[in-house]
PDB file of C-alpha atoms and ligand atoms in Angstrom:
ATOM      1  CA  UNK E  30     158.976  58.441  27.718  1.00 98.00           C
ATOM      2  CA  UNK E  31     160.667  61.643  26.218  1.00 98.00           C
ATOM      3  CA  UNK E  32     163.661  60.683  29.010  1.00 98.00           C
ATOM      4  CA  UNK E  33     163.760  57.389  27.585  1.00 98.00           C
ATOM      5  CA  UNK E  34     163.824  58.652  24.033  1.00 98.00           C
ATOM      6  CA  UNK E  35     166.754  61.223  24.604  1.00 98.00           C
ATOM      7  CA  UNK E  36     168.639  57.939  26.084  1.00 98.00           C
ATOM      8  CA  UNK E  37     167.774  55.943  23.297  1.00 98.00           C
ATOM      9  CA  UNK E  38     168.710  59.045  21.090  1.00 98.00           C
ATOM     10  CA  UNK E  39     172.145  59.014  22.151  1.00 98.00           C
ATOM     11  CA  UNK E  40     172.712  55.211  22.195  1.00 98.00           C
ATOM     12  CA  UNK E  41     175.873  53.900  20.814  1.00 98.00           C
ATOM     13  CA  UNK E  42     175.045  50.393  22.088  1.00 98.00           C
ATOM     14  CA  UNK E  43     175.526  48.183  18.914  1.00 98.00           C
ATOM     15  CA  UNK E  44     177.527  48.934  15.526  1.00 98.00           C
ATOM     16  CA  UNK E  45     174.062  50.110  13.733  1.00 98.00           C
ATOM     17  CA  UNK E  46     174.616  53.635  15.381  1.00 98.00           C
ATOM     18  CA  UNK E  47     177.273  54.158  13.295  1.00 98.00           C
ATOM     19  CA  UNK E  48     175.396  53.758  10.440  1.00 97.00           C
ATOM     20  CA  UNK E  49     172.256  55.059  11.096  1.00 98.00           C
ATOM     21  CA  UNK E  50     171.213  58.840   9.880  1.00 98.00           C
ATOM     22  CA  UNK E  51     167.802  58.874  12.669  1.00 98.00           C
ATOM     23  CA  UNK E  52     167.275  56.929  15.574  1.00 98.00           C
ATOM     24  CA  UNK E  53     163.482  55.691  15.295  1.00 98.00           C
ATOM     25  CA  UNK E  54     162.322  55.259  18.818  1.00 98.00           C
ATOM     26  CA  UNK E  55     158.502  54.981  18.173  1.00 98.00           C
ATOM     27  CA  UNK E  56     155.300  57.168  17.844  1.00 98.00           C
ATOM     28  CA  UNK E  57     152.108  57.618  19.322  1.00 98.00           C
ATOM     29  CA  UNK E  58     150.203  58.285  22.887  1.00 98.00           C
ATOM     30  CA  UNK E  59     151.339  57.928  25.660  1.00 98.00           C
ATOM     31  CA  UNK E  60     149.904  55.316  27.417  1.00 98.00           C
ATOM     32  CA  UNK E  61     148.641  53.448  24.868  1.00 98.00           C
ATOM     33  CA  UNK E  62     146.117  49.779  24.474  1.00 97.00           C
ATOM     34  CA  UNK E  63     147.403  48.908  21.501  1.00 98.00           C
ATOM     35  CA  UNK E  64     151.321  48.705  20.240  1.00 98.00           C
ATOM     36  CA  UNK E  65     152.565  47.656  16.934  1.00 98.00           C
ATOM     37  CA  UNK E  66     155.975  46.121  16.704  1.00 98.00           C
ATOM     38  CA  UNK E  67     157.897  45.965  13.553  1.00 98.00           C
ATOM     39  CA  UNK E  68     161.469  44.711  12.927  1.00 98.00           C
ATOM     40  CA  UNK E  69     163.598  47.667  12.590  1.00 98.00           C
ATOM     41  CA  UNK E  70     163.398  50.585  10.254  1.00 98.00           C
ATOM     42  CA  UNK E  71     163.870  50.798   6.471  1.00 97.00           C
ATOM     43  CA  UNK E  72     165.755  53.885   4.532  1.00 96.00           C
ATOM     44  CA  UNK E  73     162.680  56.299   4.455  1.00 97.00           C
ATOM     45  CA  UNK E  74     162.347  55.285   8.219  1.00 98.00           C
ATOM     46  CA  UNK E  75     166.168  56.161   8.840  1.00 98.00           C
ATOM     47  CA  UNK E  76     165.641  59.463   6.872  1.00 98.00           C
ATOM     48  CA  UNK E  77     162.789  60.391   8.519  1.00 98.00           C
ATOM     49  CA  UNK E  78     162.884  59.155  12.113  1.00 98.00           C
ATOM     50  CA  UNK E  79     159.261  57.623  12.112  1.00 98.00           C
ATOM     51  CA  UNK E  80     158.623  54.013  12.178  1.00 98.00           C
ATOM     52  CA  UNK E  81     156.497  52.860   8.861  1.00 98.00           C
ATOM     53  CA  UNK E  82     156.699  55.688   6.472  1.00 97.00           C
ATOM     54  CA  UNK E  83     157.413  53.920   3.259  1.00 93.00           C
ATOM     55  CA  UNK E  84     155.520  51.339   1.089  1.00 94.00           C
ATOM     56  CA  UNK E  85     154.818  49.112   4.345  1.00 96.00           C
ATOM     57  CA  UNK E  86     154.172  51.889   6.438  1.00 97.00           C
ATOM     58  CA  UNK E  87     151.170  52.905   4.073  1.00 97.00           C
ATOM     59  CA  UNK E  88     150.300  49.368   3.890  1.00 98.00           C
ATOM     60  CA  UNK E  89     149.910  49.215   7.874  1.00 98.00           C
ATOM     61  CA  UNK E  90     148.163  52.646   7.816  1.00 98.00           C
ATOM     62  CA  UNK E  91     144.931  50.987   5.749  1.00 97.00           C
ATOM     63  CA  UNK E  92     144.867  47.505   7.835  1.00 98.00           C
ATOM     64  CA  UNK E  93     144.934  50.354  11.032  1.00 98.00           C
ATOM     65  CA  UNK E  94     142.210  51.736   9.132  1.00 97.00           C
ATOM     66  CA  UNK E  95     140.648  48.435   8.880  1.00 95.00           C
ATOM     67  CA  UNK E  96     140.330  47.852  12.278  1.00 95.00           C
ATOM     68  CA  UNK E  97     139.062  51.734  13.145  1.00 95.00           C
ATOM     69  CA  UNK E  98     142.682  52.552  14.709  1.00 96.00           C
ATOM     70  CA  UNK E  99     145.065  55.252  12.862  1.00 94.00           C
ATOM     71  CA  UNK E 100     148.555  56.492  14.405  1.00 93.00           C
ATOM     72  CA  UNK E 101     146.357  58.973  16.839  1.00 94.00           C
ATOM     73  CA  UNK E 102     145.207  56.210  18.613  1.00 94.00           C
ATOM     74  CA  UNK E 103     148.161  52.910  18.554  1.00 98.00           C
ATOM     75  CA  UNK E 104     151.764  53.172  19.469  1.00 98.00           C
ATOM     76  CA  UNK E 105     154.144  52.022  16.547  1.00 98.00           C
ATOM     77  CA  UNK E 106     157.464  50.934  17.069  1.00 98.00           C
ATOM     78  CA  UNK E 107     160.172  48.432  16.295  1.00 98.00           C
ATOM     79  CA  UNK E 108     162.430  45.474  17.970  1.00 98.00           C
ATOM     80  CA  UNK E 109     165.629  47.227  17.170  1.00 98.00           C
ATOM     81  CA  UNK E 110     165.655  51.282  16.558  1.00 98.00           C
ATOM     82  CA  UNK E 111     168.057  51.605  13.996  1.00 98.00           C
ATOM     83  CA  UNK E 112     168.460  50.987  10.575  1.00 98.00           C
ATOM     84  CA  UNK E 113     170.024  47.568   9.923  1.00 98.00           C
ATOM     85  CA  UNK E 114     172.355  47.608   6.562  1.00 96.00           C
ATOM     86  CA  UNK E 115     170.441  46.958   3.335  1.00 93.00           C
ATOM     87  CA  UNK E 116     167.261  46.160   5.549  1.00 88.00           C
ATOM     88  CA  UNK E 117     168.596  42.863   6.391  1.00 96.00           C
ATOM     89  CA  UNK E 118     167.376  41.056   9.466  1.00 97.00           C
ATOM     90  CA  UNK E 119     168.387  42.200  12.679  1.00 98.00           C
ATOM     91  CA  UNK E 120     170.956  39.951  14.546  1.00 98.00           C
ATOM     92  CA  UNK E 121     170.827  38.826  17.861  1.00 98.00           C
ATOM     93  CA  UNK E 122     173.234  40.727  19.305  1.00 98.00           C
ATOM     94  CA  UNK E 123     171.750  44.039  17.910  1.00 98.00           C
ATOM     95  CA  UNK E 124     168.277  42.633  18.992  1.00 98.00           C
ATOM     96  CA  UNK E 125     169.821  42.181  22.803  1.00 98.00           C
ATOM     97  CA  UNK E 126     171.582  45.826  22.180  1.00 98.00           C
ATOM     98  CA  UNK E 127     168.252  47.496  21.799  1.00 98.00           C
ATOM     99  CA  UNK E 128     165.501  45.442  23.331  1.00 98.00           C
ATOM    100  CA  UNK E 129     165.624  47.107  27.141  1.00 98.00           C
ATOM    101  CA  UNK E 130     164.327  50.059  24.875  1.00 98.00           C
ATOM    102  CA  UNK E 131     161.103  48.197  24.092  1.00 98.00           C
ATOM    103  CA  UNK E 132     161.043  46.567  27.522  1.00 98.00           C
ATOM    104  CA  UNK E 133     161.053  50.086  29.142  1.00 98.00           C
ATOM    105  CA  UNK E 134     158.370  51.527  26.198  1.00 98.00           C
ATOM    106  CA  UNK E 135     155.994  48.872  27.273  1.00 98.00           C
ATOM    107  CA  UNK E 136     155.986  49.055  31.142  1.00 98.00           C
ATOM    108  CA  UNK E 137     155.681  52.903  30.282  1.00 98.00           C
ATOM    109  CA  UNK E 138     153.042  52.309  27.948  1.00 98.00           C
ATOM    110  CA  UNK E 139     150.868  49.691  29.749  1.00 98.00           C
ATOM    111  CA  UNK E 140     149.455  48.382  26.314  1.00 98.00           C
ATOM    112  CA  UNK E 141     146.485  45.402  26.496  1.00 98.00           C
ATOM    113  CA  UNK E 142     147.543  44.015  23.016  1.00 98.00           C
ATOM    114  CA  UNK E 143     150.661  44.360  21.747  1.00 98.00           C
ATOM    115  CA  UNK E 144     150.888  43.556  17.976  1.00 98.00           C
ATOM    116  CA  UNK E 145     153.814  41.619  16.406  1.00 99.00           C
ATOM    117  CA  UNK E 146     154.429  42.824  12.755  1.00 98.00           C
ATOM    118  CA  UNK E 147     156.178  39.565  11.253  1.00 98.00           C
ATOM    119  CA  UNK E 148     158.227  36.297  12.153  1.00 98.00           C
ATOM    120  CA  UNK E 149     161.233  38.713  14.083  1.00 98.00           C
ATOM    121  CA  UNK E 150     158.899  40.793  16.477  1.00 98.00           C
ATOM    122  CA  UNK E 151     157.623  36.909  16.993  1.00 98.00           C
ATOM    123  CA  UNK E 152     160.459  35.400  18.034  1.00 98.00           C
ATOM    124  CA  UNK E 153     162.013  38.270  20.337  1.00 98.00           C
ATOM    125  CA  UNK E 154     158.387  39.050  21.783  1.00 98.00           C
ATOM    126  CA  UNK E 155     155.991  35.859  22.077  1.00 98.00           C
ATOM    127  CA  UNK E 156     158.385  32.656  21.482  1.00 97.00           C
ATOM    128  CA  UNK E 157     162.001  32.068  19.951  1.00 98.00           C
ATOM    129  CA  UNK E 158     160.788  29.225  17.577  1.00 98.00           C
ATOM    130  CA  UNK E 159     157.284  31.483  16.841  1.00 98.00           C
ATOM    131  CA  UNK E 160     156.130  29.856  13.498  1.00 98.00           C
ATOM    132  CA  UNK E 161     154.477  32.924  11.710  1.00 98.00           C
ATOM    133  CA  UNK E 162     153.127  30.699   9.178  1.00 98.00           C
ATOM    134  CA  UNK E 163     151.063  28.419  11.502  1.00 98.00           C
ATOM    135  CA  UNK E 164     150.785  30.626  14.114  1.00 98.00           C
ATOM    136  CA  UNK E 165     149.723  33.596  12.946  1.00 98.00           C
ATOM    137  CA  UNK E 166     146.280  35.519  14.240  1.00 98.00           C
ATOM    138  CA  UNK E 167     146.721  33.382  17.874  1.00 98.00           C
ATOM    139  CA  UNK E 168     146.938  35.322  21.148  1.00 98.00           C
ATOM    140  CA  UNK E 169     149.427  34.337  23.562  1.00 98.00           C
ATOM    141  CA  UNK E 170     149.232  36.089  27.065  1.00 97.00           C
ATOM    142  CA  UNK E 171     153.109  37.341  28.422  1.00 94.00           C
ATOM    143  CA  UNK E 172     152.867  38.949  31.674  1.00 92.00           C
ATOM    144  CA  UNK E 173     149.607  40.355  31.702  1.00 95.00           C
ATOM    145  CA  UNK E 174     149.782  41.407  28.140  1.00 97.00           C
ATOM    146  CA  UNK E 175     147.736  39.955  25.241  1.00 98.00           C
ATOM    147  CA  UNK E 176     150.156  38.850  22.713  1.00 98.00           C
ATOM    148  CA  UNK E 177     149.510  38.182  18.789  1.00 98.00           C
ATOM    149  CA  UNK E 178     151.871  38.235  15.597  1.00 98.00           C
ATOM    150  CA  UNK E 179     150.108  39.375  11.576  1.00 98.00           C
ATOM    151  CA  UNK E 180     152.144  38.905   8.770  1.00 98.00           C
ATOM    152  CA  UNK E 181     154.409  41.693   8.168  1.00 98.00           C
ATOM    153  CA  UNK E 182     153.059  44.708   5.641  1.00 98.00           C
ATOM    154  CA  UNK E 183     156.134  44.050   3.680  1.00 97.00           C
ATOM    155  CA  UNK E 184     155.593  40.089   2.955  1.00 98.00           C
ATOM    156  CA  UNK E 185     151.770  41.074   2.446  1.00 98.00           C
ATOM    157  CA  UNK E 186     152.866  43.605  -0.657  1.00 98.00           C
ATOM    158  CA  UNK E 187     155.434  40.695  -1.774  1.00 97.00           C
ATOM    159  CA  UNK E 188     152.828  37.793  -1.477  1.00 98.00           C
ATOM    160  CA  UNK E 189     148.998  39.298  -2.010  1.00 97.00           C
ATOM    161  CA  UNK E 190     147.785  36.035  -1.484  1.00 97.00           C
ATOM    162  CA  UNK E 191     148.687  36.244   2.302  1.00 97.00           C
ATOM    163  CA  UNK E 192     146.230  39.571   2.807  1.00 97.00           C
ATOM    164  CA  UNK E 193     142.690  37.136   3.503  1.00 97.00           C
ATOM    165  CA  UNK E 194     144.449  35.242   6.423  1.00 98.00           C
ATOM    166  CA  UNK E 195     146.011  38.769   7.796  1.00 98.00           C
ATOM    167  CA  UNK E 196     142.733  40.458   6.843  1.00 97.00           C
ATOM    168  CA  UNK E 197     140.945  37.991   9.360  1.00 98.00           C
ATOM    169  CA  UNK E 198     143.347  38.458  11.963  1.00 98.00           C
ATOM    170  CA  UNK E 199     143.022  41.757  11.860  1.00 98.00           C
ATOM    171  CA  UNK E 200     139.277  41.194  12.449  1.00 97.00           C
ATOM    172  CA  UNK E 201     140.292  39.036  15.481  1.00 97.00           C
ATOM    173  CA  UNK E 202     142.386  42.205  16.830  1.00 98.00           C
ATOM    174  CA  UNK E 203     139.657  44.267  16.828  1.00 97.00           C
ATOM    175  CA  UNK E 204     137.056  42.396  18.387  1.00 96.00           C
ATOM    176  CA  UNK E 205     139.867  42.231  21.255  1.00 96.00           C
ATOM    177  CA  UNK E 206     140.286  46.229  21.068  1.00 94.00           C
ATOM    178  CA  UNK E 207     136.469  46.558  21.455  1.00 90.00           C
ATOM    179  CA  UNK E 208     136.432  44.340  24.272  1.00 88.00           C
TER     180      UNK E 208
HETATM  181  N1  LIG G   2     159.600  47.729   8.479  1.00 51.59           N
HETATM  182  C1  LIG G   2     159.681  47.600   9.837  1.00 51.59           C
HETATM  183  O1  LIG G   2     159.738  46.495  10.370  1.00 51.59           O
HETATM  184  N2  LIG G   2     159.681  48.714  10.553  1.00 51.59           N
HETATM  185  C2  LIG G   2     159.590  49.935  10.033  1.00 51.59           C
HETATM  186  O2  LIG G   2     159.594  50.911  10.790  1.00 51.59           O
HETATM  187  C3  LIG G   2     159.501  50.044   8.631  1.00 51.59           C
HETATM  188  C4  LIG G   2     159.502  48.927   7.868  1.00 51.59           C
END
């Protein structure tokens, strides 16, 4: 993994290295059941060079806490390890850029679960036209791998209403993780 990092470190793959102050590659143990995958990082996450440090990331950290997990225990990355411009979505082509990354974290990792943190770890991870809406809190199995997608921390601090449905899922998750 550290290889994979220093590779991933260096990578000048897609025009969000130029931009970028820290490459955030992930965090946790090595292997790991359980991964978290957000979109990309925000500005503390660029400064910093963790995934989830800011507002969402303290969000995440109690719904980890929720389920008896904390960053000791669950790997926490993103689809795309860069810093997109004024937190925007990701594009394709910066999603294709960096995805091998995640592709090698997981077969490095061997998670069971494997957590999709909104609608764009959805699409790239379980299915292109993933409705996060309708479809949130199922489990879809991808080679070997148990699947699901929660509503992302940031859409749960900009809609409240949304935290019963995620707080459920999460229950959902963790029957899994005690499984
Ligand atoms: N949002 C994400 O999707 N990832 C982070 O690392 C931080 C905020």
């Amino acid at each position: 993994m550290e290889e994979l990092r220093k590779r991933c470190e260096a990578c000048t793959a897609c025009p969000l290295s130029q931009t970028r102050q820290s490459v955030v590659f992930g965090v946790g143990p090595v292997p790991a059941d359980i991964v978290f995958v957000g979109e990309g990082p925000g500005a503390q996450e660029d400064l910093q060079g963790e995934p989830f440090v800011g507002a969402a990331g303290k969000l995440l950290d109690d719904m980890l806490s929720i389920i008896d997990l904390g960053r000791h225990n669950c790997y926490i990355t993103n689809i795309v390890k860069c810093r997109p411009p004024q937190n925007r979505d990701p594009m394709q082509e910066e999603q294709d850029a960096c995805i091998g990354y995640l592709e090698q974290q997981l077969r490095i990792l061997q998670p069971k679960l494997v957590v999709c943190l909104g609608r764009i770890a959805a699409m790239r991870l379980i299915r292109p036209d993933f409705r996060i809406t309708r479809e949130h809190g199922q489990w879809f199995e991808r080679g070997g791998i148990a699947y699901t997608a929660i509503y992302h921390p940031s859409a749960l601090l900009r809609d409240p209403a949304k935290r019963p449905e995620t707080f459920a899922d999460l229950l959902s998750i963790k029957k899994r993780v005690n499984q």
